[in-house]
mmCIF file of C-alpha atoms and ligand atoms in Angstrom:
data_model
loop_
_atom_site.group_PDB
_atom_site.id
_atom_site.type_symbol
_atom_site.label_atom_id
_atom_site.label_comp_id
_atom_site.label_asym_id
_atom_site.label_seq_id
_atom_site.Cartn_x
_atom_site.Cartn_y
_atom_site.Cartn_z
ATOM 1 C CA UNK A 26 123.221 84.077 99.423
ATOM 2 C CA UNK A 27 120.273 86.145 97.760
ATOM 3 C CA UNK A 28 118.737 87.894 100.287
ATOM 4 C CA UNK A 29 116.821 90.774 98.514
ATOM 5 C CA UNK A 30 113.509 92.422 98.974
ATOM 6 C CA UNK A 31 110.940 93.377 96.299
ATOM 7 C CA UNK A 32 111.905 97.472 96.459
ATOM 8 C CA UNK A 33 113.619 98.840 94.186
ATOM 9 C CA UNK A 34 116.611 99.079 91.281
ATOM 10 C CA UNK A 35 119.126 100.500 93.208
ATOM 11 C CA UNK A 36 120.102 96.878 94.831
ATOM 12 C CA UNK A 37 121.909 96.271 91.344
ATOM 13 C CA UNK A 38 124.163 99.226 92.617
ATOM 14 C CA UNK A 39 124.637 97.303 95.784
ATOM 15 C CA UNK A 40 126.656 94.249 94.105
ATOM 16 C CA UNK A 41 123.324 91.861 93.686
ATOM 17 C CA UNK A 42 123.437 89.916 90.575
ATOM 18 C CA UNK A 43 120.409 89.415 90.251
ATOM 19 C CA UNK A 44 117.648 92.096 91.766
ATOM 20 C CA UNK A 45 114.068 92.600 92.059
ATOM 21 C CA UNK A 46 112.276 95.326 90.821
ATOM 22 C CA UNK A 47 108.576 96.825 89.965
ATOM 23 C CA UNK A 48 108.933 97.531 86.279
ATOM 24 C CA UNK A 49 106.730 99.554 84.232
ATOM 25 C CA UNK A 50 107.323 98.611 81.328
ATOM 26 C CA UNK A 51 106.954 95.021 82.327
ATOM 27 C CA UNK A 52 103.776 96.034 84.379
ATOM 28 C CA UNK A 53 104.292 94.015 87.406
ATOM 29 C CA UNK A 54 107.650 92.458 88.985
ATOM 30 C CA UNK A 55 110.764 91.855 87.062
ATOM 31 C CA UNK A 56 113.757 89.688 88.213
ATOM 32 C CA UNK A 57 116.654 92.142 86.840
ATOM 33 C CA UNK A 58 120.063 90.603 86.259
ATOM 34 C CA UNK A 59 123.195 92.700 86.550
ATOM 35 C CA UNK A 60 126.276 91.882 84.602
ATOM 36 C CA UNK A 61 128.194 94.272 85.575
ATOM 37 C CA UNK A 62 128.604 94.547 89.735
ATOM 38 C CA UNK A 63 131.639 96.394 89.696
ATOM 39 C CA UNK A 64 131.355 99.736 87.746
ATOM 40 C CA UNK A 65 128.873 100.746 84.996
ATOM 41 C CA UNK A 66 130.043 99.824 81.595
ATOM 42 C CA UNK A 67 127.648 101.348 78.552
ATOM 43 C CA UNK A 68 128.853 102.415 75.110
ATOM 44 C CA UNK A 69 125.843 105.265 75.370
ATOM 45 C CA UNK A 70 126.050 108.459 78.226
ATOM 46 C CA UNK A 71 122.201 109.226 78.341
ATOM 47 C CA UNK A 72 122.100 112.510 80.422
ATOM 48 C CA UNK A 73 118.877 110.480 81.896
ATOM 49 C CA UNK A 74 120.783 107.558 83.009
ATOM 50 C CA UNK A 75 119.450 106.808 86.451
ATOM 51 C CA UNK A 76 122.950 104.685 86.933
ATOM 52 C CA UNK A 77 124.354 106.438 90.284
ATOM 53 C CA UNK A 78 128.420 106.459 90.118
ATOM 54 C CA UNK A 79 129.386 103.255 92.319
ATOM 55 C CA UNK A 80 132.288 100.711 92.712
ATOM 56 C CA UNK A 81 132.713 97.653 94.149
ATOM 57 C CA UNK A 82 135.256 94.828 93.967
ATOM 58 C CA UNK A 83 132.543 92.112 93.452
ATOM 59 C CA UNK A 84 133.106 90.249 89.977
ATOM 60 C CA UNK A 85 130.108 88.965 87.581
ATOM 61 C CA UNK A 86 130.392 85.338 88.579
ATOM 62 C CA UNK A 87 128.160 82.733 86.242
ATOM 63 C CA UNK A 88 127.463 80.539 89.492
ATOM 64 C CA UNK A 89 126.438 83.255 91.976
ATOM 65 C CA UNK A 90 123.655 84.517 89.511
ATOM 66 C CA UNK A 91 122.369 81.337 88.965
ATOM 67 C CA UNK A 92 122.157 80.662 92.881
ATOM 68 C CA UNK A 93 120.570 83.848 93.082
ATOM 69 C CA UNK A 94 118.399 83.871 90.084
ATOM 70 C CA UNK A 95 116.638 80.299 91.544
ATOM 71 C CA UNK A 96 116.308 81.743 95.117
ATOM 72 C CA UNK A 97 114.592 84.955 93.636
ATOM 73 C CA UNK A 98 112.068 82.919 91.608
ATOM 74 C CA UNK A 99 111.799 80.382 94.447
ATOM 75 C CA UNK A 100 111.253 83.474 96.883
ATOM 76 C CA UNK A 101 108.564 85.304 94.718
ATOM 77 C CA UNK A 102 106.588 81.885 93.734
ATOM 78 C CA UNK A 103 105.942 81.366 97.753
ATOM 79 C CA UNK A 104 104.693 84.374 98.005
ATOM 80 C CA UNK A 105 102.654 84.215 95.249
ATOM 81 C CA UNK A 106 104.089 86.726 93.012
ATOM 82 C CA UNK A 107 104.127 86.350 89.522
ATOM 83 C CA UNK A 108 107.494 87.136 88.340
ATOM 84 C CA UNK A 109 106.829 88.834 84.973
ATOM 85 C CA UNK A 110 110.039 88.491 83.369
ATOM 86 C CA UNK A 111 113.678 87.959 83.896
ATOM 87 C CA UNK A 112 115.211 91.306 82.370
ATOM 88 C CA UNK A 113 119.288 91.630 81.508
ATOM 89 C CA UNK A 114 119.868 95.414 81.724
ATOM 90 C CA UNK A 115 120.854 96.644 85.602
ATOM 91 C CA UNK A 116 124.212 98.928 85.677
ATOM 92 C CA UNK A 117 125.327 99.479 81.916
ATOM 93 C CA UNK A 118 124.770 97.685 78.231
ATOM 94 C CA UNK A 119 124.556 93.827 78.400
ATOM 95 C CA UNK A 120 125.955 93.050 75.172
ATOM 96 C CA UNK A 121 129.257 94.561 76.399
ATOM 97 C CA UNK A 122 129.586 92.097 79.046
ATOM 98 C CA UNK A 123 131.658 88.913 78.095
ATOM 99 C CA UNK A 124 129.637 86.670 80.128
ATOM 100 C CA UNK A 125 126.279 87.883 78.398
ATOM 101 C CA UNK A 126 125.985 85.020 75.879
ATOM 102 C CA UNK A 127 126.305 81.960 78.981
ATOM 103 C CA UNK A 128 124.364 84.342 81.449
ATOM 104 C CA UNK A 129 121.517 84.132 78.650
ATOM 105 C CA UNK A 130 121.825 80.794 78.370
ATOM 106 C CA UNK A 131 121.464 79.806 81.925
ATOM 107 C CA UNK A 132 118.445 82.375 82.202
ATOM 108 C CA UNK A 133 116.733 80.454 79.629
ATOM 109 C CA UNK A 134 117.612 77.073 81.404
ATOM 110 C CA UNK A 135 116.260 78.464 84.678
ATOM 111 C CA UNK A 136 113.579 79.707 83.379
ATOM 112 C CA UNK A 137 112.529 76.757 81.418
ATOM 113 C CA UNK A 138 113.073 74.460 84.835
ATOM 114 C CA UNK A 139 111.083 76.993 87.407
ATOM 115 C CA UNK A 140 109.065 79.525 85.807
ATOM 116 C CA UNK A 141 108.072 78.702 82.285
ATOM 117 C CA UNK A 142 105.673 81.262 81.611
ATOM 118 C CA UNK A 143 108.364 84.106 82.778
ATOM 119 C CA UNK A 144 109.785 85.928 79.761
ATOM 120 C CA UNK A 145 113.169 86.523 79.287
ATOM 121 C CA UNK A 146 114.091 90.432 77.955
ATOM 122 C CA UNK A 147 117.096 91.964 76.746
ATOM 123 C CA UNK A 148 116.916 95.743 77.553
ATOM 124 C CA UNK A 149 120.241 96.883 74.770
ATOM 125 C CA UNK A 150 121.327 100.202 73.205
ATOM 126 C CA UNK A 151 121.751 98.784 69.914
ATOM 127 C CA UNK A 152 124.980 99.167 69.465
ATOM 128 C CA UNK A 153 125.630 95.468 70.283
ATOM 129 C CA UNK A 154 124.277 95.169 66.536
ATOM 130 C CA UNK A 155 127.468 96.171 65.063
ATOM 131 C CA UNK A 156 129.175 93.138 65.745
ATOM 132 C CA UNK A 157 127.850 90.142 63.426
ATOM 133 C CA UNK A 158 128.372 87.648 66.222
ATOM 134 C CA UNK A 159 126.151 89.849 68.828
ATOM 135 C CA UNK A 160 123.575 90.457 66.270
ATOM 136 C CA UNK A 161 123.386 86.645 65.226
ATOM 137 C CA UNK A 162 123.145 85.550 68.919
ATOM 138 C CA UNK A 163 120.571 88.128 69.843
ATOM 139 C CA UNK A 164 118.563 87.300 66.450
ATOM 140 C CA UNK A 165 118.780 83.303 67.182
ATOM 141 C CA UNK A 166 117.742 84.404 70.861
ATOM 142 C CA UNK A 167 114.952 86.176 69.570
ATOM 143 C CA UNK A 168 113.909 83.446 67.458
ATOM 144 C CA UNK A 169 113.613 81.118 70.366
ATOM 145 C CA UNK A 170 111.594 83.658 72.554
ATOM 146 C CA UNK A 171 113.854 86.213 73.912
ATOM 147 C CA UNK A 172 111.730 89.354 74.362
ATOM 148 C CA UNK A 173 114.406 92.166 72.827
ATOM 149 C CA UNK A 174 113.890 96.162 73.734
ATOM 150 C CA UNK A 175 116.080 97.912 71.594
ATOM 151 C CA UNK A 176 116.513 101.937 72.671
ATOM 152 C CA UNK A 177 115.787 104.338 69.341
ATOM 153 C CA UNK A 178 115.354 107.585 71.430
ATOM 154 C CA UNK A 179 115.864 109.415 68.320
ATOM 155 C CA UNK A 180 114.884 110.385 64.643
ATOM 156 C CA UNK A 181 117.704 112.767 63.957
ATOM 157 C CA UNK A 182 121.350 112.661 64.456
ATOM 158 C CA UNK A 183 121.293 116.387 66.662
ATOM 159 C CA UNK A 184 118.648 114.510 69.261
ATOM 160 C CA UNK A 185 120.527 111.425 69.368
ATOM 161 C CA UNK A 186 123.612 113.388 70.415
ATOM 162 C CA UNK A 187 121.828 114.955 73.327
ATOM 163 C CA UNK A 188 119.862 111.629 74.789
ATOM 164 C CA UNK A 189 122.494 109.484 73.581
ATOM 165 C CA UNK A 190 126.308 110.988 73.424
ATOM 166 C CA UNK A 191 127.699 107.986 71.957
ATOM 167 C CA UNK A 192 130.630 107.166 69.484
ATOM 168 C CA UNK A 193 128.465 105.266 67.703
ATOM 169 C CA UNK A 194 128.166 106.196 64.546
ATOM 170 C CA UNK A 195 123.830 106.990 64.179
ATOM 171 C CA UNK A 196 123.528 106.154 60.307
ATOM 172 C CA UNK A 197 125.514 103.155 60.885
ATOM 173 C CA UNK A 198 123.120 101.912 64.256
ATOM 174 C CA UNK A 199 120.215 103.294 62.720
ATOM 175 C CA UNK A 200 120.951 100.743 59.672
ATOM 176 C CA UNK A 201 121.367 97.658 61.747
ATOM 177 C CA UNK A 202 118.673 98.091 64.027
ATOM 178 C CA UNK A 203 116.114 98.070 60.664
ATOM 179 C CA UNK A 204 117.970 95.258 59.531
ATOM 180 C CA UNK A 205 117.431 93.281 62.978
ATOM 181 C CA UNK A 206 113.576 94.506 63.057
ATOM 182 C CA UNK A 207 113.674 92.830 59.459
ATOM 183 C CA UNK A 208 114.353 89.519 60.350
ATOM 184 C CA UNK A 209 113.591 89.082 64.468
ATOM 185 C CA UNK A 210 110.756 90.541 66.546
ATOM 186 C CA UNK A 211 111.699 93.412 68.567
ATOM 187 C CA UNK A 212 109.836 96.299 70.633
ATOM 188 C CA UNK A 213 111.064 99.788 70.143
ATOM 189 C CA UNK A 214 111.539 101.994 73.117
ATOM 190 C CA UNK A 215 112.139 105.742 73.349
ATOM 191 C CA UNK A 216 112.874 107.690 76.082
ATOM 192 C CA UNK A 217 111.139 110.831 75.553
ATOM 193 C CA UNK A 218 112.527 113.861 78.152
ATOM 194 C CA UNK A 219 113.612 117.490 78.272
ATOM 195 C CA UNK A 220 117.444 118.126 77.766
ATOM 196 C CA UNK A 221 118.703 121.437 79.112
ATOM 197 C CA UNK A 222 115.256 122.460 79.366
ATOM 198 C CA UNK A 223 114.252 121.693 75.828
ATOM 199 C CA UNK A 224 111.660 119.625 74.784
ATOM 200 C CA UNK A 225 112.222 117.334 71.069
ATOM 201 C CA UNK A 226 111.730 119.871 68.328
ATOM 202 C CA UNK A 227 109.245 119.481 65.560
ATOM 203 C CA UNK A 228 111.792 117.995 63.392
ATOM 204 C CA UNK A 229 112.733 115.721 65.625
ATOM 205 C CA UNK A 230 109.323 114.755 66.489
ATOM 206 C CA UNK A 231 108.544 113.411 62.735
ATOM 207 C CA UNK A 232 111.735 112.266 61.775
ATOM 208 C CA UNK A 233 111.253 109.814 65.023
ATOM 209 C CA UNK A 234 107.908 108.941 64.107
ATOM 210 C CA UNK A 235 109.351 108.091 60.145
ATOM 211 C CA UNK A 236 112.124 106.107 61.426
ATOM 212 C CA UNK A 237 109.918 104.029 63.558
ATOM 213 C CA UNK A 238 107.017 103.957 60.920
ATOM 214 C CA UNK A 239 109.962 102.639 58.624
ATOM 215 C CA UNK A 240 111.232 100.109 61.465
ATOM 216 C CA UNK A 241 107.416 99.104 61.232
ATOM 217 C CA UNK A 242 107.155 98.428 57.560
ATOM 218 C CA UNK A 243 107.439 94.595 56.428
ATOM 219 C CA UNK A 244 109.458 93.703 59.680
ATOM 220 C CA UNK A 245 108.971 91.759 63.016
ATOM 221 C CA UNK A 246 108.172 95.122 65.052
ATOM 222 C CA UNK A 247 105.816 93.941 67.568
ATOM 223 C CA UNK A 248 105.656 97.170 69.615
ATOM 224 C CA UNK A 249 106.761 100.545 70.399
ATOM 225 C CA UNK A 250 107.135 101.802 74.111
ATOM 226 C CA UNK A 251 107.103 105.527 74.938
ATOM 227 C CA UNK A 252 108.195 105.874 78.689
ATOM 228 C CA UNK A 253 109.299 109.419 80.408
ATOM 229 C CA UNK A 254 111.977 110.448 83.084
ATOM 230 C CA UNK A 255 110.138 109.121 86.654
ATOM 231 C CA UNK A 256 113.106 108.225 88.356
ATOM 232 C CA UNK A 257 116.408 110.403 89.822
ATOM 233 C CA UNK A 258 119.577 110.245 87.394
ATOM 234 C CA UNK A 259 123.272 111.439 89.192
ATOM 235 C CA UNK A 260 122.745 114.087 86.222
ATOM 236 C CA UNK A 261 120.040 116.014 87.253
ATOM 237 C CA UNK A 262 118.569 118.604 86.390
ATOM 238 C CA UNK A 263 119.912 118.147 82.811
ATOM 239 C CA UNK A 264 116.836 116.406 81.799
ATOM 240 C CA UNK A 265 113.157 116.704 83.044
ATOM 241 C CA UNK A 266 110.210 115.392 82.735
ATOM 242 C CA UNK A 267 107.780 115.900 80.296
ATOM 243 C CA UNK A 268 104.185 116.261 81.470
ATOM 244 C CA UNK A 269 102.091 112.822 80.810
ATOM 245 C CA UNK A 270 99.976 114.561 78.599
ATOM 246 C CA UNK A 271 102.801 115.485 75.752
ATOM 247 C CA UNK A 272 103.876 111.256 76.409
ATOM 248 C CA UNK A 273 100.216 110.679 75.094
ATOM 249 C CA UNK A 274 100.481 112.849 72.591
ATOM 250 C CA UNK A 275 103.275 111.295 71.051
ATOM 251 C CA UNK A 276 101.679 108.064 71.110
ATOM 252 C CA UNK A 277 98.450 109.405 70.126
ATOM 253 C CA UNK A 278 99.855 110.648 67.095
ATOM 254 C CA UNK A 279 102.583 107.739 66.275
ATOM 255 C CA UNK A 280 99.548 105.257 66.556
ATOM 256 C CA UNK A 281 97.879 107.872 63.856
ATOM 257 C CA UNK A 282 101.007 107.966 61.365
ATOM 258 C CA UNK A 283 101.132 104.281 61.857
ATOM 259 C CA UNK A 284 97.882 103.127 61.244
ATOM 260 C CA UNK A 285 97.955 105.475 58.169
ATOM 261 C CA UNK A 286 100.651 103.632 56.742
ATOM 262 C CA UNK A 287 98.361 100.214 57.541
ATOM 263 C CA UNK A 288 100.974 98.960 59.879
ATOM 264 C CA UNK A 289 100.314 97.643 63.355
ATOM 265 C CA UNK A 290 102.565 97.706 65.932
ATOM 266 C CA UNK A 291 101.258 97.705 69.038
ATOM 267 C CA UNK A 292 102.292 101.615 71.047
ATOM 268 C CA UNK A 293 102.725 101.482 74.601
ATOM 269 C CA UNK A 294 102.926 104.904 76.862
ATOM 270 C CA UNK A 295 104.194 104.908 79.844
ATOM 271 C CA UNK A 296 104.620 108.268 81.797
HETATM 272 S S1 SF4 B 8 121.946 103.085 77.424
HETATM 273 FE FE1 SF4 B 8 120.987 102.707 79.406
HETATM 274 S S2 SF4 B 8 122.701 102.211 80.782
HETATM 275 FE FE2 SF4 B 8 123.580 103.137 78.963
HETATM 276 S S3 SF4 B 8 123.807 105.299 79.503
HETATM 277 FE FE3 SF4 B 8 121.824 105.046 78.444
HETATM 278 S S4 SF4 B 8 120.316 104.739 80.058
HETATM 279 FE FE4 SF4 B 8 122.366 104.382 80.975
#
C-alpha cells in the first residue's frame, strides 16, 4: 500500500516504487517512479550522484507501481496539489531497466485516466541511445508527449570522464544524442559542479557551449537546464558547489552564444 509523504527523494531508497518529491527542475511536485528498488543500476558513476549505497530484496513489480502510482495522484489531487509531472529516474538509469518500456506505458495510461495535464519525463544518461530499439521507443515516446531530459554534462572528453566515468564511448554518445535532438524534442541538462576542487576549465566551458549550440541547430531542442550540486552525494566532498552566480553566468553567456547563432532554445538555471 502507498503510504508516502510529500518530503523528499530518499523514499526511492526506501523500496517505494513510486515516490514524491519537490523537484526543481519541474518547479513544483513530481511523482518519481523507481525502477530499480533493489540496488542502483546506472551505466554512468557521476562523483555527484546523490544515490546513497542501499539494498533491499524488494523486486520492480509492474502491478505494485501502478497501485501506487494511482494512490499518489489520488492522494495529491485531494489535497489539492498539482502533481507536475510523473518523472522515471529514482535509483539508477531507466533505460537499463527491463520493465522500462511497460512501466512507460502504464504511466501514460494512468496518466491519461487521472491526471491529464501531468507530464510524463524521462530523466536518462544517454547512453540508452546506443541501442536502436531504446532510441526508437524513446523517439516514438517523445513523439506522443513524453517530456525527455537527456544529461550532456560535458563538451570535452577529459570533463566527461570526471562528471561522468562511464564506458561509454563520448564520440559515440555524443553522436546519437544529436541525432535524437534531430528528429524528437528533447531538453538538455548539465550538471555544472566542482570535481576535486576544480571548477570546468575554459576549454571546457566553450566546447560545452558548441556542442549544445550544435545540439540546437535545425533540431527539436526545446531547452537547456543548468542545475548545480544542492543536495548530499555518498561521495562527498569530491564535488562542490559552485556559487549561483558562476550557474548564471553560464547561462547568461550560453543564452548569448545561442542567440548569436539565431537559435532559440529556451535556458533554464537552476542553482
Ligand atoms: S547518471 Fe544519474 S543515476 Fe547515474 S550515476 Fe549519474 S547522477 Fe547517478
Amino acid at each position: 500500500m502507498y503510504a508516502g509523504s510529500i518530503k523528499n527523494h530518499r523514499e526511492r531508497e526506501t523500496g517505494l516504487l513510486v515516490y514524491p518529491v519537490y523537484s526543481r527542475r519541474s518547479q513544483g511536485l513530481s511523482l518519481g517512479i523507481n525502477l530499480f528498488p533493489d540496488r542502483k543500476r546506472c551505466s554512468f558513476d557521476c562523483p555527484y550522484c546523490e544515490v546513497f549505497p542501499f539494498k533491499s530484496n524488494i523486486r520492480f513489480s509492474l502491478n505494485l507501481m501502478k497501485t501506487q502510482l494511482q494512490e499518489a495522484l489520488t492522494l495529491v489531487k485531494t489535497r489539492g496539489i498539482e502533481a507536475r509531472d510523473i518523472c522515471f529516474s529514482g535509483n539508477g538509469e531507466p533505460t537499463m531497466s527491463p520493465d522500462f518500456r511497460a512501466a512507460l506505458e502504464e504511466a501514460f495510461r494512468i496518466r491519461d485516466d487521472s491526471a491529464p495535464e501531468t507530464k510524463v519525463v524521462v530523466i536518462t544518461n544517454g547512453t540508452g541511445l546506443l541501442d536502436n530499439r531504446m532510441f526508437e521507443l524513446l523517439r516514438q515516446s517523445a513523439a506522443k508527449g513524453l517530456k525527455v531530459w537527456l544529461k550532456a554534462d560535458a563538451g570535452t572528453e577529459a570533463w566527461y570522464r570526471a562528471m561522468n566515468r562511464s564506458q561509454t564511448p563520448y564520440q559515440a554518445l555524443r553522436g546519437k544524442i544529436r541525432a535524437f535532438t534531430s528528429g524528437a524534442p528533447a531538453t538538455i541538462q548539465t550538471m555544472r559542479c566542482m570535481v576535486n576542487g576544480v571548477p570546468p576549465a575554459q576549454e571546457e566551458e566553450e566546447a560545452w557551449e558548441s556542442f549544445v549550440t550544435e545540439l540546437a541547430d535545425g533540431t527539436m531542442l526545446e531547452a537547456v537546464h543548468i542545475y548545480g550540486k544542492a543536495r548530499p552525494a555518498p561521495e562527498d566532498p569530491l564535488t562542490e558547489s559552485l556559487p549561483s552566480a558562476e550557474l548564471e553566468r553560464y547561462g547568461q553567456s550560453l543564452k548569448k552564444r545561442l542567440e548569436s547563432a539565431g537559435l532559440n532554445p529556451a535556458v533554464q538555471v537552476f542553482p
